[in-house]
Short mmCIF file of C-alpha atoms in Angstrom, two decimals:
data_model
loop_
_atom_site.label_atom_id
_atom_site.label_comp_id
_atom_site.label_asym_id
_atom_site.label_seq_id
_atom_site.Cartn_x
_atom_site.Cartn_y
_atom_site.Cartn_z
CA UNK N 3 -15.98 -63.13 -42.80
CA UNK N 4 -13.15 -60.98 -41.53
CA UNK N 5 -12.49 -62.19 -37.97
CA UNK N 6 -9.53 -61.62 -35.70
CA UNK N 7 -8.91 -62.57 -32.10
CA UNK N 8 -9.00 -59.50 -29.87
CA UNK N 9 -8.99 -60.77 -26.28
CA UNK N 10 -8.59 -63.97 -24.34
CA UNK N 11 -8.96 -64.44 -20.60
CA UNK N 12 -6.76 -66.16 -18.05
CA UNK N 13 -7.92 -66.63 -14.46
CA UNK N 14 -5.42 -65.56 -11.81
CA UNK N 15 -5.67 -65.57 -8.04
CA UNK N 16 -2.98 -62.95 -7.38
CA UNK N 17 -2.68 -60.10 -9.87
CA UNK N 18 0.61 -58.81 -8.46
CA UNK N 19 2.31 -62.20 -8.92
CA UNK N 20 0.72 -62.49 -12.36
CA UNK N 21 2.01 -59.05 -13.33
CA UNK N 22 5.55 -59.92 -12.28
CA UNK N 23 5.37 -63.02 -14.46
CA UNK N 24 3.58 -61.70 -17.54
CA UNK N 25 5.18 -58.22 -17.57
CA UNK N 26 8.63 -58.67 -16.04
CA UNK N 27 9.46 -62.22 -17.11
CA UNK N 28 7.62 -62.59 -20.43
CA UNK N 29 7.96 -58.93 -21.42
CA UNK N 30 4.30 -58.23 -22.12
CA UNK N 31 3.12 -54.65 -21.76
CA UNK N 32 0.36 -53.62 -19.36
CA UNK N 33 -2.47 -52.02 -21.28
CA UNK N 34 -5.11 -51.63 -18.60
CA UNK N 35 -5.53 -52.20 -14.86
CA UNK N 36 -9.07 -51.87 -13.59
CA UNK N 37 -10.63 -52.53 -10.21
CA UNK N 38 -14.37 -52.89 -9.65
CA UNK N 39 -16.39 -54.18 -6.70
CA UNK N 40 -13.37 -55.73 -5.01
CA UNK N 41 -12.14 -57.46 -8.18
CA UNK N 42 -9.33 -56.57 -10.57
CA UNK N 43 -8.74 -57.05 -14.28
CA UNK N 44 -5.31 -56.46 -15.81
CA UNK N 45 -4.88 -56.44 -19.56
CA UNK N 46 -1.49 -57.34 -21.03
CA UNK N 47 -0.23 -57.92 -24.53
CA UNK N 48 2.79 -58.29 -26.74
CA UNK N 49 4.16 -55.06 -28.22
CA UNK N 50 4.36 -57.08 -31.47
CA UNK N 51 0.57 -57.64 -31.45
CA UNK N 52 -1.19 -54.42 -30.51
CA UNK N 53 -4.59 -55.85 -31.48
CA UNK N 54 -4.42 -58.93 -29.21
CA UNK N 55 -4.91 -58.69 -25.45
CA UNK N 56 -4.79 -61.14 -22.58
CA UNK N 57 -7.06 -60.22 -19.70
CA UNK N 58 -5.91 -61.50 -16.31
CA UNK N 59 -9.14 -61.84 -14.38
CA UNK N 60 -10.31 -63.28 -11.08
CA UNK N 61 -11.59 -66.87 -11.23
CA UNK N 62 -15.36 -66.90 -11.78
CA UNK N 63 -15.55 -63.14 -12.27
CA UNK N 64 -19.04 -63.56 -13.72
CA UNK N 65 -21.47 -61.63 -11.48
CA UNK N 66 -24.03 -64.42 -11.95
CA UNK N 67 -21.68 -67.12 -10.64
CA UNK N 68 -22.97 -68.73 -7.48
CA UNK N 69 -20.73 -69.02 -4.41
CA UNK N 70 -20.44 -72.75 -5.19
CA UNK N 71 -19.36 -72.00 -8.77
CA UNK N 72 -16.79 -69.48 -7.55
CA UNK N 73 -15.39 -72.04 -5.11
CA UNK N 74 -15.28 -74.71 -7.83
CA UNK N 75 -13.40 -72.34 -10.17
CA UNK N 76 -10.92 -71.44 -7.41
CA UNK N 77 -10.30 -75.15 -6.77
CA UNK N 78 -9.79 -75.90 -10.47
CA UNK N 79 -7.39 -72.97 -10.75
CA UNK N 80 -5.44 -74.20 -7.71
CA UNK N 81 -5.10 -77.62 -9.39
CA UNK N 82 -3.93 -76.09 -12.68
CA UNK N 83 -6.96 -77.48 -14.50
CA UNK N 84 -7.97 -74.31 -16.36
CA UNK N 85 -6.70 -73.67 -19.87
CA UNK N 86 -3.94 -71.21 -20.66
CA UNK N 87 -2.54 -69.99 -23.94
CA UNK N 88 0.12 -70.91 -26.47
CA UNK N 89 2.72 -68.26 -27.34
CA UNK N 90 5.12 -68.33 -30.27
CA UNK N 91 8.76 -67.34 -29.93
CA UNK N 92 11.70 -67.28 -32.32
CA UNK N 93 13.93 -68.99 -29.71
CA UNK N 94 12.26 -71.57 -27.48
CA UNK N 95 15.49 -72.46 -25.66
CA UNK N 96 16.30 -68.85 -24.72
CA UNK N 97 12.76 -68.28 -23.53
CA UNK N 98 12.89 -71.49 -21.51
CA UNK N 99 16.10 -70.37 -19.80
CA UNK N 100 14.60 -66.99 -18.89
CA UNK N 101 11.36 -68.41 -17.49
CA UNK N 102 13.14 -71.25 -15.69
CA UNK N 103 15.53 -68.73 -14.11
CA UNK N 104 12.49 -66.88 -12.76
CA UNK N 105 11.50 -70.11 -11.01
CA UNK N 106 8.29 -70.94 -12.84
CA UNK N 107 6.96 -74.48 -12.57
CA UNK N 108 8.43 -76.41 -15.52
CA UNK N 109 5.96 -78.77 -17.19
CA UNK N 110 8.05 -79.65 -20.25
CA UNK N 111 11.60 -78.75 -21.22
CA UNK N 112 12.20 -77.68 -24.84
CA UNK N 113 11.74 -80.55 -27.26
CA UNK N 114 11.17 -81.11 -30.96
CA UNK N 115 7.63 -82.31 -31.58
CA UNK N 116 6.73 -84.78 -34.36
CA UNK N 117 4.33 -82.19 -35.82
CA UNK N 118 7.18 -79.81 -36.61
CA UNK N 119 7.54 -77.30 -33.78
CA UNK N 120 9.95 -77.04 -30.87
CA UNK N 121 8.13 -76.19 -27.67
CA UNK N 122 8.22 -76.06 -23.89
CA UNK N 123 5.62 -75.54 -21.17
CA UNK N 124 5.33 -73.86 -17.78
CA UNK N 125 2.66 -73.04 -15.25
CA UNK N 126 2.15 -69.38 -14.41
CA UNK N 127 1.96 -68.33 -10.73
CA UNK N 128 -1.76 -69.22 -10.66
CA UNK N 129 -1.18 -72.68 -12.15
CA UNK N 130 -2.35 -72.01 -15.73
CA UNK N 131 -0.58 -74.04 -18.40
CA UNK N 132 1.37 -71.90 -20.85
CA UNK N 133 3.09 -73.38 -23.89
CA UNK N 134 5.79 -71.63 -25.92
CA UNK N 135 6.43 -72.84 -29.45
CA UNK N 136 9.12 -72.12 -32.00
CA UNK N 137 8.14 -72.72 -35.60
CA UNK N 138 10.69 -74.49 -37.80
CA UNK N 139 13.05 -72.21 -39.67
CA UNK N 140 12.43 -72.10 -43.40
#
C-alpha cells in the first residue's frame, strides 16, 4: 500500500489564540479558514510539508455529538487531556527559546532522551500537548 498522512486534527477553543500560536510563533502557514453553522475550522501546515495539514477544529465538532459529549470534550480540552502532535526541528533549543519567549506553558525543557532524540514540550493556548524533537546529527 502507498499511504501518507494528509490531515490530523487538534481541538481548540479559541481560533484566534490558536492562530497566533501556530502561525506567528511556530511559523506554520494558514491554508484554509472556514466557518459553518457557528463553528470554525482553520487549516495550517509547514511550508516544508505541503501535503500534511493540521486542522484546528472546535472540540466535539461532530454534528452527532450530544450536548453531554460536547461538554465532556470541552472539559477534557480545558484539562489538557486531549492528544496533540509531535513536530521535528533541526534545533530544539532555538525552538524552545522562541516558544518560551511567547509565553507558552512549558511542560518539559529541552533534554536528551535515552532513545536518541533531544526534545521539549509545551501546551498550546487550548492546552494540547505539543512535543518538538530534534533527531541526532549523523
